[in-house]
Short mmCIF file of N, CA and C in Angstrom, two decimals:
data_model
loop_
_atom_site.label_atom_id
_atom_site.label_comp_id
_atom_site.label_asym_id
_atom_site.label_seq_id
_atom_site.Cartn_x
_atom_site.Cartn_y
_atom_site.Cartn_z
N MET A 1 -30.01 46.82 36.92
CA MET A 1 -29.10 46.36 36.07
C MET A 1 -28.40 47.59 35.53
N SER A 2 -26.98 47.42 35.51
CA SER A 2 -26.15 48.61 34.90
C SER A 2 -25.84 48.33 33.49
N MET A 3 -25.22 49.40 32.84
CA MET A 3 -24.78 49.38 31.51
C MET A 3 -23.78 48.24 31.35
N ARG A 4 -22.77 48.00 32.22
CA ARG A 4 -21.85 47.12 32.22
C ARG A 4 -22.34 45.59 31.89
N ASP A 5 -23.48 45.36 32.58
CA ASP A 5 -24.18 44.08 32.61
C ASP A 5 -24.56 43.79 31.14
N LEU A 6 -24.77 44.65 30.18
CA LEU A 6 -25.14 44.52 28.93
C LEU A 6 -24.09 44.13 27.98
N ILE A 7 -22.85 44.51 28.33
CA ILE A 7 -21.65 44.38 27.58
C ILE A 7 -21.27 42.70 27.73
N PRO A 8 -21.13 42.04 26.59
CA PRO A 8 -20.92 40.60 26.80
C PRO A 8 -19.61 40.28 27.41
N TRP A 9 -18.51 40.96 27.16
CA TRP A 9 -17.16 40.65 27.66
C TRP A 9 -16.91 41.17 29.16
N ASN A 10 -17.95 41.95 29.68
CA ASN A 10 -17.75 42.27 31.16
C ASN A 10 -18.62 41.55 31.92
N ARG A 11 -19.27 40.60 31.52
CA ARG A 11 -20.20 39.78 32.49
C ARG A 11 -19.27 39.00 33.40
N SER A 12 -19.76 39.10 34.57
CA SER A 12 -18.98 38.30 35.77
C SER A 12 -19.39 36.91 35.66
N SER A 13 -20.56 36.55 35.08
CA SER A 13 -21.04 35.09 35.18
C SER A 13 -20.91 34.66 33.66
N SER A 14 -21.12 33.45 33.39
CA SER A 14 -20.87 32.93 32.00
C SER A 14 -22.05 33.48 31.06
N VAL A 15 -22.00 33.08 29.84
CA VAL A 15 -23.02 33.56 28.81
C VAL A 15 -24.17 32.86 29.26
N PRO A 16 -25.43 33.51 28.99
CA PRO A 16 -26.73 32.82 29.30
C PRO A 16 -26.97 31.96 28.27
N VAL A 17 -27.64 30.72 28.81
CA VAL A 17 -27.96 29.68 27.90
C VAL A 17 -29.37 29.87 27.40
N GLN A 18 -29.42 29.73 26.02
CA GLN A 18 -30.68 29.86 25.37
C GLN A 18 -31.67 28.58 25.76
N ARG A 19 -32.86 28.77 25.59
CA ARG A 19 -33.80 27.69 25.89
C ARG A 19 -33.52 26.36 24.91
N GLY A 20 -33.51 25.22 25.48
CA GLY A 20 -33.21 24.06 24.71
C GLY A 20 -31.73 23.67 24.58
N GLU A 21 -30.75 24.50 25.03
CA GLU A 21 -29.40 24.33 24.89
C GLU A 21 -28.81 23.89 26.22
N GLU A 22 -29.41 23.62 27.29
CA GLU A 22 -28.86 23.50 28.59
C GLU A 22 -27.99 22.17 28.56
N GLY A 23 -28.29 21.23 27.89
CA GLY A 23 -27.75 19.90 27.94
C GLY A 23 -26.77 19.56 26.84
N THR A 24 -26.39 20.61 25.95
CA THR A 24 -25.72 20.36 24.83
C THR A 24 -24.18 20.65 25.18
N PRO A 25 -23.35 19.62 25.26
CA PRO A 25 -21.89 19.75 25.78
C PRO A 25 -21.15 20.63 24.63
N PHE A 26 -21.43 20.40 23.39
CA PHE A 26 -20.69 21.12 22.22
C PHE A 26 -20.94 22.61 22.33
N LEU A 27 -22.14 23.05 22.62
CA LEU A 27 -22.56 24.41 22.66
C LEU A 27 -21.89 25.04 23.88
N THR A 28 -21.84 24.20 24.96
CA THR A 28 -21.33 24.78 26.27
C THR A 28 -19.83 25.00 26.06
N LEU A 29 -19.17 24.08 25.56
CA LEU A 29 -17.75 24.34 25.28
C LEU A 29 -17.49 25.45 24.19
N HIS A 30 -18.43 25.62 23.15
CA HIS A 30 -18.26 26.74 22.28
C HIS A 30 -18.35 28.01 23.10
N ARG A 31 -19.17 28.14 23.89
CA ARG A 31 -19.44 29.45 24.65
C ARG A 31 -18.30 29.59 25.48
N GLU A 32 -17.74 28.64 26.18
CA GLU A 32 -16.74 28.79 27.13
C GLU A 32 -15.30 29.16 26.53
N MET A 33 -15.18 28.63 25.30
CA MET A 33 -13.94 29.03 24.40
C MET A 33 -14.11 30.50 24.03
N ASN A 34 -15.26 30.82 23.58
CA ASN A 34 -15.52 32.32 23.29
C ASN A 34 -15.28 33.18 24.35
N ARG A 35 -15.70 32.92 25.50
CA ARG A 35 -15.46 33.72 26.81
C ARG A 35 -13.92 33.76 27.02
N LEU A 36 -13.46 32.59 26.91
CA LEU A 36 -11.82 32.52 27.15
C LEU A 36 -11.12 33.54 26.29
N PHE A 37 -11.35 33.38 24.94
CA PHE A 37 -10.73 34.39 24.12
C PHE A 37 -11.04 35.86 24.28
N ASP A 38 -12.30 36.13 24.48
CA ASP A 38 -12.78 37.43 24.98
C ASP A 38 -11.89 37.94 26.21
N ASP A 39 -11.88 37.16 27.20
CA ASP A 39 -11.01 37.52 28.45
C ASP A 39 -9.57 37.79 28.03
N VAL A 40 -8.98 36.93 27.29
CA VAL A 40 -7.59 37.09 26.84
C VAL A 40 -7.26 38.30 26.08
N PHE A 41 -8.06 38.61 25.01
CA PHE A 41 -7.79 39.70 24.10
C PHE A 41 -8.41 41.11 24.60
N ARG A 42 -9.06 41.10 25.66
CA ARG A 42 -9.76 42.24 26.06
C ARG A 42 -8.85 43.53 26.05
N GLY A 43 -7.65 43.35 26.53
CA GLY A 43 -6.85 44.48 26.97
C GLY A 43 -5.90 44.82 25.75
N PHE A 44 -5.92 44.10 24.66
CA PHE A 44 -4.88 44.49 23.68
C PHE A 44 -5.56 45.37 22.60
N ASP A 45 -4.62 46.29 21.89
CA ASP A 45 -5.03 47.05 20.99
C ASP A 45 -4.34 46.43 19.62
N LEU A 46 -5.10 45.80 18.76
CA LEU A 46 -4.55 45.10 17.71
C LEU A 46 -4.57 45.81 16.47
N SER A 47 -5.04 47.14 16.36
CA SER A 47 -5.27 47.87 15.34
C SER A 47 -4.00 48.12 14.49
N PRO A 48 -2.76 48.18 15.09
CA PRO A 48 -1.58 48.59 14.37
C PRO A 48 -1.19 47.09 13.57
N PHE A 49 -1.87 46.03 13.84
CA PHE A 49 -1.33 44.74 13.21
C PHE A 49 -2.45 44.21 12.24
N ARG A 50 -3.52 45.10 12.02
CA ARG A 50 -4.61 44.66 11.04
C ARG A 50 -4.00 44.46 9.60
N PHE A 51 -4.14 43.23 9.20
CA PHE A 51 -3.66 42.92 7.86
C PHE A 51 -4.44 43.45 6.66
N ASP A 52 -5.77 43.79 6.98
CA ASP A 52 -6.56 44.38 5.87
C ASP A 52 -6.06 45.67 5.50
N ARG A 53 -5.58 46.48 6.51
CA ARG A 53 -5.10 47.76 6.06
C ARG A 53 -3.85 47.63 5.27
N VAL A 54 -2.92 46.67 5.46
CA VAL A 54 -1.84 46.44 4.89
C VAL A 54 -2.04 46.10 3.40
N PHE A 55 -2.87 45.07 3.22
CA PHE A 55 -3.25 44.72 1.76
C PHE A 55 -3.93 45.68 0.98
N ASP A 56 -4.89 46.56 1.67
CA ASP A 56 -5.51 47.69 1.00
C ASP A 56 -4.58 48.53 0.42
N ARG A 57 -3.51 48.86 1.20
CA ARG A 57 -2.51 49.94 0.71
C ARG A 57 -1.82 49.25 -0.36
N VAL A 58 -1.42 47.96 -0.39
CA VAL A 58 -0.53 47.43 -1.46
C VAL A 58 -1.39 47.43 -2.82
N GLY A 59 -2.58 47.11 -2.68
CA GLY A 59 -3.40 47.26 -3.85
C GLY A 59 -3.64 48.61 -4.61
N SER A 60 -3.38 49.66 -3.87
CA SER A 60 -3.69 50.83 -4.36
C SER A 60 -2.45 51.76 -4.47
N TRP A 61 -1.41 51.18 -4.28
CA TRP A 61 -0.09 52.14 -4.43
C TRP A 61 0.56 52.05 -5.70
N PRO A 62 0.86 52.88 -6.41
CA PRO A 62 0.95 54.32 -6.07
C PRO A 62 -0.34 55.14 -6.14
N SER A 63 -0.67 56.16 -5.40
CA SER A 63 -1.82 56.85 -5.60
C SER A 63 -1.83 57.55 -6.81
N ILE A 64 -2.85 57.62 -7.72
CA ILE A 64 -3.04 58.27 -8.99
C ILE A 64 -4.15 59.09 -9.05
N GLU A 65 -4.04 60.02 -10.02
CA GLU A 65 -5.18 61.01 -10.45
C GLU A 65 -5.42 61.00 -11.80
N VAL A 66 -6.63 60.77 -12.35
CA VAL A 66 -6.83 60.65 -13.72
C VAL A 66 -7.80 61.93 -13.98
N SER A 67 -7.40 62.74 -15.02
CA SER A 67 -8.27 63.83 -15.42
C SER A 67 -8.33 63.77 -16.91
N GLU A 68 -9.44 64.41 -17.44
CA GLU A 68 -9.53 64.32 -18.89
C GLU A 68 -10.25 65.48 -19.28
N ASN A 69 -10.14 65.79 -20.58
CA ASN A 69 -10.84 66.95 -21.24
C ASN A 69 -11.07 66.45 -22.74
N ASP A 70 -11.62 67.21 -23.66
CA ASP A 70 -11.89 66.92 -24.97
C ASP A 70 -10.69 66.46 -25.67
N LYS A 71 -9.51 67.12 -25.24
CA LYS A 71 -8.19 66.85 -26.18
C LYS A 71 -7.29 65.79 -25.45
N GLU A 72 -7.49 65.52 -24.21
CA GLU A 72 -6.40 64.62 -23.62
C GLU A 72 -6.87 63.94 -22.37
N VAL A 73 -6.17 62.95 -21.95
CA VAL A 73 -6.28 62.34 -20.75
C VAL A 73 -4.92 62.44 -19.99
N ARG A 74 -4.94 63.00 -18.76
CA ARG A 74 -3.70 63.11 -17.95
C ARG A 74 -3.87 62.28 -16.83
N VAL A 75 -2.74 61.47 -16.49
CA VAL A 75 -2.46 60.47 -15.31
C VAL A 75 -1.40 61.07 -14.57
N THR A 76 -1.66 61.30 -13.28
CA THR A 76 -0.47 61.75 -12.38
C THR A 76 -0.44 60.68 -11.37
N ALA A 77 0.81 60.21 -11.06
CA ALA A 77 1.07 59.18 -10.07
C ALA A 77 2.08 59.70 -9.01
N GLU A 78 1.83 59.62 -7.79
CA GLU A 78 2.74 59.89 -6.90
C GLU A 78 3.64 58.83 -6.50
N LEU A 79 4.97 59.11 -6.76
CA LEU A 79 5.92 58.03 -6.41
C LEU A 79 7.10 58.60 -5.56
N PRO A 80 6.92 58.90 -4.30
CA PRO A 80 7.95 59.37 -3.57
C PRO A 80 8.95 58.44 -3.11
N GLY A 81 10.29 58.86 -3.27
CA GLY A 81 11.38 58.25 -2.99
C GLY A 81 11.85 57.38 -4.18
N LEU A 82 11.25 57.36 -5.35
CA LEU A 82 11.63 56.84 -6.48
C LEU A 82 12.35 57.73 -7.48
N GLU A 83 13.20 57.15 -8.31
CA GLU A 83 13.87 57.78 -9.44
C GLU A 83 13.17 57.42 -10.68
N GLU A 84 13.52 58.19 -11.78
CA GLU A 84 13.02 57.93 -13.02
C GLU A 84 13.38 56.46 -13.72
N LYS A 85 14.53 56.12 -13.28
CA LYS A 85 15.08 54.69 -13.70
C LYS A 85 14.30 53.56 -12.97
N ASP A 86 13.58 53.89 -11.84
CA ASP A 86 12.77 52.91 -11.22
C ASP A 86 11.51 52.53 -11.65
N VAL A 87 11.09 53.44 -12.67
CA VAL A 87 9.57 53.36 -13.14
C VAL A 87 9.64 53.07 -14.60
N GLU A 88 8.60 52.16 -14.94
CA GLU A 88 8.33 51.90 -16.46
C GLU A 88 6.91 52.16 -16.73
N VAL A 89 6.82 52.65 -17.98
CA VAL A 89 5.37 53.25 -18.35
C VAL A 89 5.12 52.37 -19.77
N GLN A 90 3.98 51.74 -19.91
CA GLN A 90 3.84 51.07 -21.16
C GLN A 90 2.32 51.44 -21.53
N LEU A 91 1.93 51.25 -22.76
CA LEU A 91 0.63 51.43 -23.38
C LEU A 91 0.45 50.35 -24.31
N SER A 92 -0.49 49.58 -24.02
CA SER A 92 -0.71 48.31 -25.07
C SER A 92 -2.33 47.89 -25.00
N ASN A 93 -2.98 47.93 -26.17
CA ASN A 93 -4.31 47.41 -26.15
C ASN A 93 -5.33 48.17 -25.37
N GLY A 94 -5.06 49.56 -25.26
CA GLY A 94 -5.93 50.32 -24.49
C GLY A 94 -5.80 50.35 -23.11
N VAL A 95 -4.62 49.91 -22.54
CA VAL A 95 -4.34 49.84 -21.09
C VAL A 95 -2.96 50.52 -20.81
N LEU A 96 -2.91 51.55 -20.08
CA LEU A 96 -1.70 52.13 -19.63
C LEU A 96 -1.37 51.44 -18.34
N VAL A 97 -0.05 51.11 -18.30
CA VAL A 97 0.55 50.35 -17.21
C VAL A 97 1.66 51.20 -16.70
N ILE A 98 1.68 51.12 -15.33
CA ILE A 98 2.68 51.88 -14.64
C ILE A 98 3.26 50.86 -13.75
N LYS A 99 4.45 50.67 -13.92
CA LYS A 99 5.07 49.67 -12.99
C LYS A 99 6.49 49.86 -12.59
N GLY A 100 6.99 49.20 -11.53
CA GLY A 100 8.26 49.53 -11.08
C GLY A 100 8.55 49.00 -9.68
N GLU A 101 9.64 49.35 -9.02
CA GLU A 101 10.03 48.81 -7.79
C GLU A 101 10.56 49.70 -6.84
N LYS A 102 10.23 49.75 -5.72
CA LYS A 102 10.80 50.52 -4.64
C LYS A 102 11.66 49.78 -3.55
N LYS A 103 12.86 50.09 -3.46
CA LYS A 103 13.81 49.16 -2.77
C LYS A 103 13.99 49.80 -1.39
N THR A 104 14.08 48.91 -0.34
CA THR A 104 14.25 49.39 0.99
C THR A 104 15.69 49.65 1.29
N GLU A 105 15.89 50.67 2.20
CA GLU A 105 17.18 51.08 2.66
C GLU A 105 17.79 50.40 3.75
N THR A 106 16.95 49.70 4.40
CA THR A 106 17.51 49.03 5.74
C THR A 106 17.16 47.48 5.55
N ALA A 107 18.03 46.63 6.16
CA ALA A 107 17.82 45.20 6.14
C ALA A 107 16.60 44.73 6.99
N ASP A 108 15.79 43.86 6.67
CA ASP A 108 14.79 43.21 7.26
C ASP A 108 14.91 42.93 8.70
N ASN A 109 16.07 42.43 9.18
CA ASN A 109 16.28 41.91 10.47
C ASN A 109 16.50 43.19 11.42
N ASP A 110 16.63 44.48 10.86
CA ASP A 110 16.82 45.59 11.72
C ASP A 110 15.45 46.30 11.85
N ARG A 111 14.45 45.88 11.22
CA ARG A 111 13.20 46.70 11.21
C ARG A 111 12.36 46.06 12.17
N LEU A 112 11.72 46.69 13.06
CA LEU A 112 10.82 46.31 14.16
C LEU A 112 9.40 46.40 13.67
N PHE A 113 9.29 47.58 12.99
CA PHE A 113 7.72 47.79 12.28
C PHE A 113 7.83 48.81 11.35
N SER A 114 7.02 48.65 10.15
CA SER A 114 7.18 49.53 9.14
C SER A 114 5.74 49.68 8.44
N GLU A 115 5.41 50.88 8.04
CA GLU A 115 4.13 51.07 7.31
C GLU A 115 4.56 51.66 5.89
N ARG A 116 5.86 51.57 5.72
CA ARG A 116 6.27 52.09 4.33
C ARG A 116 6.12 51.02 3.37
N PHE A 117 5.81 51.32 2.01
CA PHE A 117 5.76 50.45 1.00
C PHE A 117 7.02 50.10 0.36
N CYS A 118 7.51 48.86 0.31
CA CYS A 118 8.66 48.53 -0.47
C CYS A 118 8.29 47.24 -1.26
N GLY A 119 8.93 47.14 -2.35
CA GLY A 119 8.68 46.10 -3.33
C GLY A 119 8.20 46.47 -4.91
N ARG A 120 7.74 45.59 -5.63
CA ARG A 120 7.24 45.80 -6.80
C ARG A 120 5.81 46.34 -6.70
N PHE A 121 5.50 47.20 -7.83
CA PHE A 121 4.20 47.77 -7.89
C PHE A 121 3.72 47.71 -9.29
N GLU A 122 2.52 47.65 -9.52
CA GLU A 122 1.82 47.84 -10.90
C GLU A 122 0.52 48.34 -10.89
N ARG A 123 0.19 49.40 -11.64
CA ARG A 123 -1.10 49.82 -11.79
C ARG A 123 -1.65 49.84 -13.15
N ARG A 124 -2.72 49.47 -13.58
CA ARG A 124 -3.36 49.35 -14.76
C ARG A 124 -4.59 50.27 -14.99
N ILE A 125 -4.43 51.10 -15.96
CA ILE A 125 -5.50 52.04 -16.14
C ILE A 125 -6.06 52.00 -17.59
N PRO A 126 -7.35 51.49 -17.84
CA PRO A 126 -7.95 51.47 -19.15
C PRO A 126 -7.95 53.01 -19.74
N VAL A 127 -7.65 53.10 -21.00
CA VAL A 127 -7.76 54.41 -21.68
C VAL A 127 -8.22 54.02 -23.21
N ASN A 128 -9.18 54.81 -23.72
CA ASN A 128 -9.69 54.69 -25.02
C ASN A 128 -9.48 55.75 -25.91
N ASP A 129 -9.37 55.60 -27.16
CA ASP A 129 -9.50 56.50 -28.19
C ASP A 129 -8.17 57.49 -28.00
N ILE A 130 -7.10 56.89 -27.94
CA ILE A 130 -5.74 57.64 -27.65
C ILE A 130 -4.91 57.60 -28.86
N ASP A 131 -4.16 58.82 -29.17
CA ASP A 131 -3.16 58.64 -30.24
C ASP A 131 -1.92 58.18 -29.58
N GLU A 132 -1.53 56.94 -29.72
CA GLU A 132 -0.54 56.26 -29.12
C GLU A 132 0.90 56.91 -29.56
N ASP A 133 1.03 57.45 -30.73
CA ASP A 133 2.24 58.16 -31.13
C ASP A 133 2.64 59.47 -30.48
N LYS A 134 1.66 60.10 -29.81
CA LYS A 134 1.94 61.40 -29.07
C LYS A 134 1.93 61.25 -27.77
N VAL A 135 1.87 60.24 -27.11
CA VAL A 135 1.72 60.07 -25.62
C VAL A 135 3.24 60.55 -25.15
N SER A 136 3.05 61.30 -23.99
CA SER A 136 4.41 61.71 -23.42
C SER A 136 4.38 61.51 -21.92
N ALA A 137 5.62 61.46 -21.27
CA ALA A 137 5.59 61.14 -19.79
C ALA A 137 6.71 62.13 -19.31
N SER A 138 6.44 62.64 -18.10
CA SER A 138 7.55 63.34 -17.45
C SER A 138 7.72 62.97 -15.80
N PHE A 139 8.65 63.09 -15.24
CA PHE A 139 9.00 62.59 -13.95
C PHE A 139 9.85 63.75 -13.29
N ARG A 140 9.30 64.31 -12.18
CA ARG A 140 10.03 65.23 -11.36
C ARG A 140 9.51 65.24 -9.95
N ASN A 141 10.48 65.34 -9.08
CA ASN A 141 10.28 65.43 -7.64
C ASN A 141 9.32 64.29 -7.07
N GLY A 142 9.43 63.02 -7.58
CA GLY A 142 8.58 61.90 -7.24
C GLY A 142 7.08 61.98 -7.86
N GLU A 143 6.90 62.72 -8.84
CA GLU A 143 5.58 62.77 -9.48
C GLU A 143 5.67 62.57 -10.90
N LEU A 144 5.01 61.47 -11.49
CA LEU A 144 4.95 61.07 -12.85
C LEU A 144 3.74 61.61 -13.43
N VAL A 145 3.89 62.35 -14.38
CA VAL A 145 2.73 62.88 -15.27
C VAL A 145 2.79 62.22 -16.66
N ILE A 146 1.68 61.61 -17.08
CA ILE A 146 1.57 60.95 -18.41
C ILE A 146 0.41 61.66 -19.09
N THR A 147 0.75 62.31 -20.21
CA THR A 147 -0.26 62.89 -21.06
C THR A 147 -0.51 62.04 -22.27
N LEU A 148 -1.92 61.69 -22.46
CA LEU A 148 -2.29 60.77 -23.52
C LEU A 148 -3.27 61.63 -24.30
N PRO A 149 -2.76 62.21 -25.55
CA PRO A 149 -3.69 62.91 -26.44
C PRO A 149 -4.73 62.17 -26.98
N ARG A 150 -6.00 62.71 -27.09
CA ARG A 150 -7.09 61.85 -27.81
C ARG A 150 -6.74 61.90 -29.24
N SER A 151 -7.20 60.83 -29.90
CA SER A 151 -7.11 60.81 -31.41
C SER A 151 -7.98 61.83 -32.00
N ALA A 152 -7.72 62.21 -33.37
CA ALA A 152 -8.56 63.21 -33.95
C ALA A 152 -10.01 62.71 -34.18
N GLU A 153 -10.17 61.42 -34.29
CA GLU A 153 -11.60 60.80 -34.59
C GLU A 153 -12.26 60.90 -33.21
N ALA A 154 -11.66 60.71 -31.99
CA ALA A 154 -12.33 60.67 -30.81
C ALA A 154 -12.85 62.18 -30.55
N GLN A 155 -11.94 63.04 -30.85
CA GLN A 155 -12.22 64.52 -30.44
C GLN A 155 -13.49 64.98 -31.46
N ARG A 156 -13.69 64.43 -32.72
CA ARG A 156 -14.80 64.73 -33.51
C ARG A 156 -15.90 64.09 -32.99
N ASN A 157 -15.94 62.91 -32.36
CA ASN A 157 -17.10 62.14 -31.89
C ASN A 157 -17.62 62.65 -30.67
N VAL A 158 -17.10 63.69 -29.93
CA VAL A 158 -17.61 64.21 -28.75
C VAL A 158 -18.88 65.05 -29.24
N LYS A 159 -19.96 64.58 -28.41
CA LYS A 159 -21.35 65.30 -28.70
C LYS A 159 -21.76 65.76 -27.29
N ARG A 160 -22.22 67.04 -27.28
CA ARG A 160 -22.70 67.64 -26.23
C ARG A 160 -24.26 67.27 -25.99
N ILE A 161 -24.81 67.00 -24.96
CA ILE A 161 -26.06 66.75 -24.87
C ILE A 161 -26.89 67.72 -24.07
N ALA A 162 -27.89 68.37 -24.44
CA ALA A 162 -28.62 69.40 -23.86
C ALA A 162 -29.37 68.76 -22.51
N ILE A 163 -29.51 69.37 -21.60
CA ILE A 163 -30.25 68.88 -20.41
C ILE A 163 -31.39 69.79 -20.28
N ASN A 164 -32.65 69.21 -20.31
CA ASN A 164 -33.91 69.81 -20.23
C ASN A 164 -34.49 69.84 -18.81
N GLY A 165 -34.79 70.97 -18.26
CA GLY A 165 -35.38 71.06 -16.99
C GLY A 165 -36.93 70.70 -17.10
N LYS A 166 -37.56 70.62 -16.02
CA LYS A 166 -38.90 70.40 -15.81
C LYS A 166 -39.81 71.52 -16.41
#
C-alpha cells in the first residue's frame, strides 16, 4: 500500500463502504456526490476567494492601538488614504467611536480583483474614567491619534498592589 492510497481524493476506486451500508441507496449517492466534487475541485486554488478573510478584514478595519498609563489613554488608528474630513470621532457614554468612509478611485466595472478596503467603517472602543472636556485628536499622514486624559478622581483611585513571592 502506498501513501497515495491513504489520501481519499487520490483513490482510483470508489470510497470504501462501511459494514451495514452496502444496500443503502442514499448513502451510495452521497458518497458518489462527494467523490464527484472532490474530483472537480482538486486542481483549483480557491484561497484568493475565501470569504472568511474578507469579512475578517472588514470587521477589524481600521487597525488600532490602545495604550494607557496613570494619566491618559491614547488610541492610534491607521487610516491610509484618508483625509481629516473623511473621519469622525465621538465620545459618548464611555464609548469612543471612530467612523468614516473610504471612497474608491475606480469604477466597480473596471475592477477585476481587489483586496483594498473601501466603504464605511466604524470602530467602538470602551473607555472609563475619562475627562471628556480635555479629549484631543490629531490627524497626520493617515494616522489618527486620540488622547483621552483620565479624570482627577480616576488618577487618585489608582492603587498599586504588591506582589509577594514564595
